[in-house]
Amino acid sequence: MSGRLVVVGLGPGPAEWMTPEASEAIAEASDVVGYGPYVERLTLRPEQRAHMSDNRVEMDRARLALTLAAEGRTVAVVSGGDPGVFAMAAALFEAVEEDPRWLGLDIRVAPGVTAMQAAAARLGAPLGHDFCAISLSDNLKPWAVVERRLRAACEGDFVIALYNPASQARPTRIIDAFALLRGAKAATTPVAFARAVGRADETLTLTTLDEADPSRADMATLIVIGSSETRFIARNGSRPWMVTPRAYGARQ
Amino acid sequence: MSGRLVVVGLGPGPAEWMTPEASEAIAEASDVVGYGPYVERLTLRPEQRAHMSDNRVEMDRARLALTLAAEGRTVAVVSGGDPGVFAMAAALFEAVEEDPRWLGLDIRVAPGVTAMQAAAARLGAPLGHDFCAISLSDNLKPWAVVERRLRAACEGDFVIALYNPASQARPTRIIDAFALLRGAKAATTPVAFARAVGRADETLTLTTLDEADPSRADMATLIVIGSSETRFIARNGSRPWMVTPRAYGARQ
């Protein structure tokens, strides 16, 4: 089997956050496979074939990409952000296990800037110390696992980045998550809602755990919950910076 | 004050992982401030001033950068990886608080690919599900906080990315950390040591928690400890893939 497959991270949106490796992988591909809105971001040449699919069909998409690669095509599977972070890389390797022939393919992953990094860059340095990333989607894991991880994240006083906070199919999990967090963390904990960072409709909302309105989150929102050390640095006429200092306990 | 300052993530090493935004910020800078080895990666024009400093003087470096920006210079503070992840962004904003004039500067952060993402891309998809990132350096936080976070990460069954696992000044903390992890996680938990990913001396070592030799880690090593779901996918004649599937509990 002579085909090649690369799982490519396009970053959060703008071209300035897409690595040269990712751009090159797209340029070299005979076939580009991905969720429609990600494929549509790209400018492909007429001879490049685009295979667009709906959201939530990751395994079908992975199998299609592997089938094309096994036919000798040069395939790019595109993902927003970093394909390794709540995106296509895991689905691709799960599919690889289904057919032993696919294990022989030349597969690689091109990393990218993921949503929490783009959000953190806009906010200041909220991820400046130990942090965790949790997807609130319970499509593929029991909600009890999400709760266990949220509790553990509070116990460890991690900064928490919440991915996939809400969708039309599960609008209330984020409400449940905030109820749990409010029971375990200080009311004044800094919180940021970062929506569509890097895109035309980018919105950043700074608030506190007590005052946050979790119902404002949607699938394009990345939420950052501070640790006990995270703070806002006020500025005149501008949004405060959100910073988690490198030192722990220095002010206590 | 007319100066500008951007904290730039250079990525883990190779140019193919440096974003166009980062390249542009370097090209536009009159002054580049950073740890020597990061500045030396760059090809600067003769009129661009390089300000190189030693490691572990982050606050001095931040103050120098802010002083130059306050003088009207266009300053790029460079960081390996992502400046927002265990790097210069937090130090910069801590320094901003020291002088109210600095709060008025035009400051921004350019995110980058961080070491755990580069390591994950090489390994397969070990960060494909909820994960946390912990720095083992206790220069600025009590070791008890590291232990608390390691325990919480085990309790939450997160994949764990360990940054700064060891240095000449603290060679044994990684031994302590592994002893803690071995008491809390299965002996067969997949573990990867990813050293100098993207550089000429890149080394990837796959092992298990039971068999790992933590003393092999140094400051250039990023360690990934799997969750209970993380597994190796064997390949003929190649390193296995390390994958954390998107589904939780499906095989139990």
Coordinates of C-alpha atoms in Angstrom, one line a residue:
Chain A
M1 CA 0.0 0.0 0.0
S2 CA 1.6 3.2 -1.2
G3 CA -0.9 5.8 0.1
R4 CA -0.2 8.3 2.7
L5 CA -2.4 10.0 5.3
V6 CA -1.8 13.0 7.4
V7 CA -4.2 14.2 10.1
V8 CA -3.9 18.0 9.9
G9 CA -4.7 20.7 12.5
L10 CA -5.9 23.8 10.8
G11 CA -5.8 25.9 14.1
P12 CA -8.8 27.8 15.4
G13 CA -9.6 29.7 12.2
P14 CA -7.3 32.4 10.8
A15 CA -4.5 31.5 8.4
E16 CA -2.0 33.2 10.7
W17 CA -2.5 30.3 13.2
M18 CA -2.1 27.5 10.7
T19 CA 1.4 26.0 10.7
P20 CA 3.6 25.7 7.6
E21 CA 3.5 22.0 8.0
A22 CA -0.3 22.0 7.9
S23 CA -0.3 24.2 4.8
E24 CA 2.2 22.0 3.0
A25 CA 0.2 18.9 3.9
I26 CA -3.0 20.4 2.4
A27 CA -1.1 21.5 -0.7
E28 CA 0.4 18.0 -1.3
A29 CA -2.9 16.1 -0.7
S30 CA -4.8 14.5 -3.6
D31 CA -7.8 14.2 -1.3
V32 CA -9.0 16.3 1.6
V33 CA -11.4 14.7 4.0
G34 CA -13.2 16.6 6.8
Y35 CA -16.2 18.2 8.4
G36 CA -17.6 20.6 5.8
P37 CA -16.9 23.9 7.5
Y38 CA -13.2 23.0 7.9
V39 CA -12.8 21.9 4.3
E40 CA -14.5 25.0 3.1
R41 CA -11.9 27.2 4.8
L42 CA -9.3 25.9 2.3
T43 CA -8.5 27.0 -1.2
L44 CA -8.0 23.8 -3.1
R45 CA -6.8 23.3 -6.6
P46 CA -9.2 21.9 -9.2
E47 CA -7.6 18.5 -9.3
Q48 CA -7.8 18.1 -5.5
R49 CA -10.8 16.1 -4.3
A50 CA -12.8 17.4 -1.3
H51 CA -14.7 14.9 0.8
M52 CA -17.0 16.8 3.1
S53 CA -19.1 15.2 5.8
D54 CA -21.3 16.2 8.7
N55 CA -20.3 16.6 12.3
R56 CA -20.5 13.6 14.5
V57 CA -19.6 11.0 11.9
E58 CA -15.9 10.9 12.8
M59 CA -15.6 7.1 12.3
D60 CA -17.1 7.2 8.9
R61 CA -14.8 10.0 8.0
A62 CA -11.8 8.2 9.3
R63 CA -12.7 5.0 7.4
L64 CA -13.1 6.9 4.2
A65 CA -9.7 8.6 4.6
L66 CA -8.0 5.2 5.3
T67 CA -9.8 3.6 2.3
L68 CA -8.6 6.4 0.0
A69 CA -5.0 6.1 1.4
A70 CA -5.1 2.3 0.9
E71 CA -6.0 3.0 -2.7
G72 CA -2.8 4.9 -3.0
R73 CA -4.1 8.4 -2.6
T74 CA -2.4 11.1 -0.6
V75 CA -5.0 12.0 2.0
A76 CA -5.2 15.0 4.4
V77 CA -7.8 14.6 7.1
V78 CA -8.5 18.1 8.4
S79 CA -9.5 19.1 11.9
G80 CA -10.0 22.5 13.5
G81 CA -7.5 23.4 16.2
D82 CA -5.1 20.5 17.0
P83 CA -6.2 17.1 15.7
G84 CA -4.8 15.5 18.9
V85 CA -7.1 17.5 21.2
F86 CA -10.8 16.4 21.1
A87 CA -10.5 16.1 17.4
M88 CA -9.9 13.6 14.5
A89 CA -6.6 12.0 15.5
A90 CA -8.1 9.6 18.1
A91 CA -11.0 8.6 15.8
L92 CA -8.5 7.9 13.0
F93 CA -6.4 5.6 15.1
E94 CA -9.5 3.9 16.5
A95 CA -10.5 3.2 12.9
V96 CA -6.9 1.9 12.0
E97 CA -7.5 -0.9 14.5
E98 CA -10.5 -2.2 12.5
D99 CA -8.5 -3.4 9.5
P100 CA -5.0 -4.8 9.8
R101 CA -4.1 -3.6 6.3
W102 CA -4.5 0.0 7.5
L103 CA -1.8 -0.6 10.2
G104 CA 0.7 -0.6 7.3
L105 CA -0.2 2.8 6.0
D106 CA 2.1 5.8 6.2
I107 CA 0.2 7.9 8.8
R108 CA 1.3 11.0 10.6
V109 CA -0.3 13.9 12.6
A110 CA 0.4 17.6 12.1
P111 CA -0.3 19.4 15.3
G112 CA -2.0 22.8 15.5
V113 CA -3.0 25.6 17.9
T114 CA -6.0 24.4 19.8
A115 CA -8.9 26.5 21.0
M116 CA -7.7 26.9 24.6
Q117 CA -4.4 28.3 23.4
A118 CA -6.0 30.8 21.2
A119 CA -8.4 31.8 24.0
A120 CA -5.5 32.0 26.5
A121 CA -3.5 34.2 24.1
R122 CA -6.4 36.7 23.9
L123 CA -7.0 36.7 27.6
G124 CA -3.4 37.1 28.8
A125 CA -1.9 34.0 30.5
P126 CA -4.7 32.0 32.2
L127 CA -3.0 28.7 31.4
G128 CA 0.3 29.9 32.9
H129 CA 0.3 27.2 35.5
D130 CA -0.9 23.6 35.8
F131 CA -4.2 23.1 33.9
C132 CA -6.5 20.5 32.6
A133 CA -8.8 20.2 29.5
I134 CA -12.2 18.5 29.8
S135 CA -14.8 17.9 27.1
L136 CA -18.3 18.3 28.5
S137 CA -19.7 16.1 25.7
D138 CA -21.2 13.0 27.1
N139 CA -21.9 11.4 23.6
L140 CA -19.1 8.9 24.2
K141 CA -18.5 8.9 27.9
P142 CA -20.9 8.7 30.9
W143 CA -21.7 12.0 32.5
A144 CA -20.5 10.5 35.8
V145 CA -17.0 10.5 34.3
V146 CA -17.3 14.2 33.5
E147 CA -18.4 14.9 37.1
R148 CA -15.5 12.8 38.5
R149 CA -13.0 14.8 36.4
L150 CA -14.5 18.1 37.3
R151 CA -14.3 17.2 41.0
A152 CA -10.7 16.0 40.6
A153 CA -9.8 19.2 38.8
C154 CA -11.2 21.2 41.7
E155 CA -9.4 19.0 44.2
G156 CA -6.1 19.6 42.3
D157 CA -6.8 23.3 42.0
F158 CA -6.1 23.1 38.3
V159 CA -7.1 25.8 35.8
I160 CA -9.8 24.2 33.8
A161 CA -10.4 24.5 30.1
L162 CA -13.9 23.3 29.1
Y163 CA -14.4 22.1 25.5
N164 CA -17.7 21.4 23.9
P165 CA -19.7 23.0 26.7
A166 CA -23.1 22.8 25.1
S167 CA -24.9 21.8 22.0
Q168 CA -28.5 21.8 20.9
A169 CA -28.7 18.1 21.8
R170 CA -27.4 18.7 25.4
P171 CA -28.0 22.3 26.4
T172 CA -28.1 21.8 30.1
R173 CA -24.9 19.9 30.9
I174 CA -23.0 23.1 31.2
I175 CA -25.5 24.2 33.9
D176 CA -24.9 21.0 35.8
A177 CA -21.1 21.5 35.5
F178 CA -21.3 25.1 36.8
A179 CA -23.4 23.9 39.8
L180 CA -20.7 21.3 40.6
L181 CA -17.9 23.9 40.2
R182 CA -19.7 26.4 42.4
G183 CA -19.9 23.9 45.1
A184 CA -16.2 23.3 45.1
K185 CA -14.5 26.6 44.2
A186 CA -14.5 30.2 45.4
A187 CA -17.3 32.4 44.1
T188 CA -14.8 34.9 43.0
T189 CA -12.8 32.5 40.8
P190 CA -12.1 34.2 37.5
V191 CA -14.0 32.7 34.5
A192 CA -13.8 33.5 30.8
F193 CA -16.1 32.6 28.0
A194 CA -14.1 32.8 24.7
R195 CA -16.3 32.3 21.7
A196 CA -15.1 31.9 18.1
V197 CA -11.6 33.2 18.9
G198 CA -9.8 34.3 15.7
R199 CA -13.0 34.6 13.7
A200 CA -15.1 37.6 12.7
D201 CA -17.6 37.0 15.5
E202 CA -15.0 36.6 18.3
T203 CA -16.4 37.4 21.7
L204 CA -14.6 37.4 25.1
T205 CA -16.6 37.6 28.3
L206 CA -14.8 37.9 31.6
T207 CA -16.7 37.2 34.8
T208 CA -16.5 35.2 38.0
L209 CA -17.8 31.7 38.9
D210 CA -20.6 33.3 40.9
E211 CA -21.7 35.7 38.3
A212 CA -21.2 33.6 35.2
D213 CA -24.2 32.7 33.0
P214 CA -23.3 29.2 31.7
S215 CA -26.3 29.3 29.4
R216 CA -24.4 31.7 27.1
A217 CA -22.0 28.9 26.1
D218 CA -22.4 27.1 22.8
M219 CA -20.3 24.7 20.7
A220 CA -18.1 27.5 19.6
T221 CA -17.3 28.5 23.2
L222 CA -14.2 27.6 25.1
I223 CA -14.5 28.3 28.8
V224 CA -11.6 28.9 31.1
I225 CA -12.1 28.5 34.9
G226 CA -9.3 29.8 37.0
S227 CA -7.4 28.2 39.9
S228 CA -7.3 29.8 43.3
E229 CA -4.3 31.8 42.0
T230 CA -5.8 33.1 38.8
R231 CA -6.6 36.8 38.8
F232 CA -7.7 39.7 36.7
I233 CA -5.3 42.6 36.1
A234 CA -7.4 45.7 35.5
R235 CA -6.6 48.1 32.7
N236 CA -7.9 51.5 32.0
G237 CA -10.3 51.4 29.1
S238 CA -9.5 47.8 28.1
R239 CA -10.5 44.4 29.1
P240 CA -8.6 43.1 32.1
W241 CA -5.8 40.6 31.6
M242 CA -6.5 37.1 33.0
V243 CA -3.4 35.6 34.5
T244 CA -2.4 32.5 36.4
P245 CA 1.0 33.3 37.9
R246 CA 3.9 30.9 37.8
A247 CA 4.3 30.9 41.6
Y248 CA 1.8 29.1 43.8
G249 CA 0.9 30.2 47.3
A250 CA 3.1 33.3 47.2
R251 CA 0.3 35.6 48.1
Q252 CA -1.3 33.5 50.8
Chain B
M1 CA 3.8 55.3 25.2
S2 CA 3.9 54.1 21.6
G3 CA 5.8 50.9 21.9
R4 CA 4.4 47.4 21.2
L5 CA 5.2 44.1 22.7
V6 CA 4.2 40.6 21.5
V7 CA 5.0 37.4 23.4
V8 CA 5.8 35.0 20.6
G9 CA 5.6 31.2 20.7
L10 CA 8.2 29.7 18.4
G11 CA 6.9 26.1 18.7
P12 CA 9.0 23.1 19.7
G13 CA 11.8 23.7 17.3
P14 CA 11.4 23.3 13.6
A15 CA 10.2 26.1 11.3
E16 CA 7.3 24.0 10.1
W17 CA 5.7 24.3 13.5
M18 CA 6.1 28.1 13.8
T19 CA 2.9 29.9 12.9
P20 CA 2.8 32.7 10.3
E21 CA 1.7 35.1 13.1
A22 CA 4.9 34.2 15.0
S23 CA 7.1 34.6 12.0
E24 CA 5.6 38.0 11.2
A25 CA 5.9 39.2 14.7
I26 CA 9.7 38.4 14.6
A27 CA 10.1 40.1 11.3
E28 CA 8.4 43.3 12.5
A29 CA 10.3 43.5 15.8
S30 CA 13.0 46.0 16.4
D31 CA 14.1 44.1 19.5
V32 CA 14.0 40.4 20.2
V33 CA 14.2 39.4 23.9
G34 CA 14.6 35.8 25.1
Y35 CA 16.5 32.9 26.4
G36 CA 19.6 32.5 24.4
P37 CA 18.9 29.2 22.6
Y38 CA 15.5 30.4 21.4
V39 CA 16.8 33.7 20.1
E40 CA 19.6 31.8 18.3
R41 CA 17.1 29.8 16.4
L42 CA 16.1 33.0 14.5
T43 CA 17.6 34.7 11.5
L44 CA 17.5 38.4 12.4
R45 CA 18.3 41.3 10.1
P46 CA 21.4 43.4 11.0
E47 CA 19.3 46.3 12.4
Q48 CA 17.3 44.0 14.7
R49 CA 18.6 43.9 18.3
A50 CA 18.9 40.6 20.1
H51 CA 18.7 40.6 23.9
M52 CA 19.7 37.1 25.0
S53 CA 19.5 36.0 28.6
D54 CA 20.0 32.9 30.7
N55 CA 17.3 30.5 31.7
R56 CA 15.5 31.1 35.0
V57 CA 15.6 34.9 34.8
E58 CA 12.1 35.3 33.4
M59 CA 11.2 38.4 35.4
D60 CA 14.4 40.2 34.4
R61 CA 13.7 39.4 30.8
A62 CA 10.0 40.5 31.1
R63 CA 11.1 43.8 32.7
L64 CA 13.7 44.5 30.0
A65 CA 11.1 43.8 27.3
L66 CA 8.5 46.1 28.9
T67 CA 11.2 48.8 29.4
L68 CA 12.1 48.6 25.7
A69 CA 8.5 48.8 24.7
A70 CA 7.9 51.8 26.9
E71 CA 10.8 53.5 25.1
G72 CA 8.8 53.1 21.9
R73 CA 10.5 50.0 20.5
T74 CA 8.6 47.1 18.8
V75 CA 9.5 44.1 21.0
A76 CA 9.1 40.4 20.5
V77 CA 9.6 38.3 23.6
V78 CA 10.3 34.8 22.3
S79 CA 9.4 31.5 24.0
G80 CA 9.8 27.9 23.0
G81 CA 6.5 26.1 22.4
D82 CA 3.4 28.1 23.4
P83 CA 4.3 31.2 25.6
G84 CA 1.0 30.6 27.5
V85 CA 2.0 27.1 28.6
F86 CA 4.8 27.0 31.3
A87 CA 6.6 29.8 29.5
M88 CA 7.0 33.6 29.2
A89 CA 3.4 34.9 29.0
A90 CA 2.7 34.5 32.7
A91 CA 6.0 36.1 33.7
L92 CA 5.3 39.0 31.4
F93 CA 2.0 39.8 32.9
E94 CA 3.3 39.4 36.4
A95 CA 5.9 42.1 35.5
V96 CA 3.2 44.3 34.0
E97 CA 1.6 44.7 37.4
E98 CA 4.8 46.2 38.8
D99 CA 4.6 49.4 37.0
P100 CA 1.2 51.0 36.2
R101 CA 2.7 52.7 33.0
W102 CA 3.3 49.2 31.6
L103 CA -0.5 48.5 31.8
G104 CA -1.0 51.1 29.0
L105 CA 1.3 49.3 26.6
D106 CA 0.0 47.5 23.5
I107 CA 0.7 43.9 24.5
R108 CA -0.4 40.7 22.8
V109 CA 0.4 37.0 22.8
A110 CA 1.0 34.8 19.7
P111 CA 0.2 31.2 20.6
G112 CA 2.2 28.3 19.4
V113 CA 2.4 24.5 19.3
T114 CA 3.5 23.3 22.8
A115 CA 5.7 20.3 23.6
M116 CA 2.9 18.0 24.6
Q117 CA 1.1 18.6 21.2
A118 CA 4.3 17.8 19.3
A119 CA 4.9 14.7 21.3
A120 CA 1.3 13.6 20.9
A121 CA 1.5 14.1 17.2
R122 CA 4.5 11.8 17.0
L123 CA 3.0 9.2 19.3
G124 CA -0.5 8.9 17.7
A125 CA -3.3 10.4 19.8
P126 CA -2.5 10.0 23.5
L127 CA -4.2 13.3 24.3
G128 CA -7.4 12.3 22.5
H129 CA -9.5 12.5 25.6
D130 CA -9.5 14.7 28.8
F131 CA -6.0 15.4 30.0
C132 CA -3.9 17.7 32.3
A133 CA -0.6 19.3 32.1
I134 CA 1.6 19.6 35.2
S135 CA 5.0 21.1 35.6
L136 CA 7.2 19.1 38.0
S137 CA 9.4 22.2 38.7
D138 CA 9.1 23.2 42.4
N139 CA 11.2 26.4 41.9
L140 CA 8.0 28.5 42.4
K141 CA 5.5 26.2 44.0
P142 CA 5.7 23.8 47.0
W143 CA 6.3 20.2 46.1
A144 CA 3.2 19.4 48.1
V145 CA 1.2 21.2 45.4
V146 CA 2.7 19.0 42.7
E147 CA 1.8 15.9 44.8
R148 CA -1.7 17.1 45.3
R149 CA -2.1 17.7 41.6
L150 CA -0.7 14.3 40.6
R151 CA -3.1 12.6 43.1
A152 CA -6.0 14.6 41.7
A153 CA -5.0 13.7 38.1
C154 CA -5.0 10.0 39.1
E155 CA -8.3 10.4 40.9
G156 CA -9.8 12.0 37.7
D157 CA -8.2 9.4 35.5
F158 CA -6.8 12.1 33.3
V159 CA -4.0 11.5 30.7
I160 CA -1.1 13.4 32.3
A161 CA 1.5 15.5 30.4
L162 CA 4.5 16.2 32.7
Y163 CA 6.6 19.2 31.8
N164 CA 10.0 20.0 33.3
P165 CA 10.4 16.6 34.7
A166 CA 14.0 17.0 35.9
S167 CA 16.9 19.3 35.9
Q168 CA 20.4 19.2 37.3
A169 CA 19.2 21.1 40.4
R170 CA 16.4 18.7 41.1
P171 CA 17.2 15.3 39.6
T172 CA 15.0 13.2 42.0
R173 CA 11.6 14.8 41.9
I174 CA 10.7 12.7 38.9
I175 CA 11.5 9.6 40.9
D176 CA 9.2 10.8 43.6
A177 CA 6.5 11.6 41.1
F178 CA 6.7 8.1 39.5
A179 CA 6.5 6.5 43.0
L180 CA 3.3 8.4 43.6
L181 CA 1.8 7.5 40.2
R182 CA 2.7 3.8 40.6
G183 CA 0.8 3.8 43.9
A184 CA -2.4 5.2 42.2
K185 CA -2.5 3.8 38.7
A186 CA -2.3 0.4 37.0
A187 CA 1.2 -1.0 36.4
T188 CA 0.4 -1.5 32.7
T189 CA -0.5 2.1 32.1
P190 CA 1.1 3.2 28.8
V191 CA 3.9 5.8 29.3
A192 CA 5.9 7.8 26.7
F193 CA 9.1 9.7 27.1
A194 CA 9.3 12.2 24.3
R195 CA 12.7 14.0 24.1
A196 CA 13.6 16.9 21.9
V197 CA 10.6 16.3 19.6
G198 CA 11.1 18.0 16.2
R199 CA 14.9 18.4 16.7
A200 CA 17.8 16.3 15.3
D201 CA 18.2 14.4 18.6
E202 CA 14.5 13.5 18.9
T203 CA 13.9 10.3 20.9
L204 CA 10.6 8.6 21.7
T205 CA 10.5 5.8 24.3
L206 CA 7.3 3.8 24.9
T207 CA 7.0 1.8 28.0
T208 CA 4.6 1.2 30.9
L209 CA 4.3 2.8 34.3
D210 CA 5.8 -0.4 35.9
E211 CA 8.8 -0.6 33.6
A212 CA 9.5 3.1 33.0
D213 CA 12.9 4.4 34.1
P214 CA 12.1 7.9 35.3
S215 CA 15.8 8.8 35.6
R216 CA 16.1 9.0 31.8
A217 CA 14.0 12.2 31.8
D218 CA 15.7 15.6 31.5
M219 CA 14.6 19.2 30.9
A220 CA 14.1 18.4 27.2
T221 CA 11.8 15.5 27.9
L222 CA 8.0 15.6 27.9
I223 CA 6.4 12.6 29.6
V224 CA 2.9 11.4 28.8
I225 CA 1.2 9.0 31.3
G226 CA -1.9 7.4 30.0
S227 CA -5.4 7.1 31.5
S228 CA -7.0 3.8 32.2
E229 CA -8.3 3.9 28.6
T230 CA -5.0 4.7 26.9
R231 CA -3.5 1.8 24.9
F232 CA -0.7 0.9 22.5
I233 CA -1.7 -0.3 19.0
A234 CA 1.1 -2.6 17.8
R235 CA 2.5 -2.3 14.2
N236 CA 4.8 -4.6 12.3
G237 CA 8.3 -3.1 12.2
S238 CA 7.3 0.3 13.6
R239 CA 6.8 1.9 17.0
P240 CA 3.3 1.2 18.3
W241 CA 0.7 4.0 18.2
M242 CA -0.3 5.4 21.6
V243 CA -4.0 6.3 21.6
T244 CA -6.5 7.5 24.1
P245 CA -9.9 6.7 22.5
R246 CA -12.7 9.2 22.5
A247 CA -15.1 6.8 24.2
Y248 CA -14.8 6.1 27.9
G249 CA -15.6 2.7 29.5
A250 CA -16.7 1.1 26.2
R251 CA -14.4 -1.8 26.7
Q252 CA -15.0 -2.5 30.3

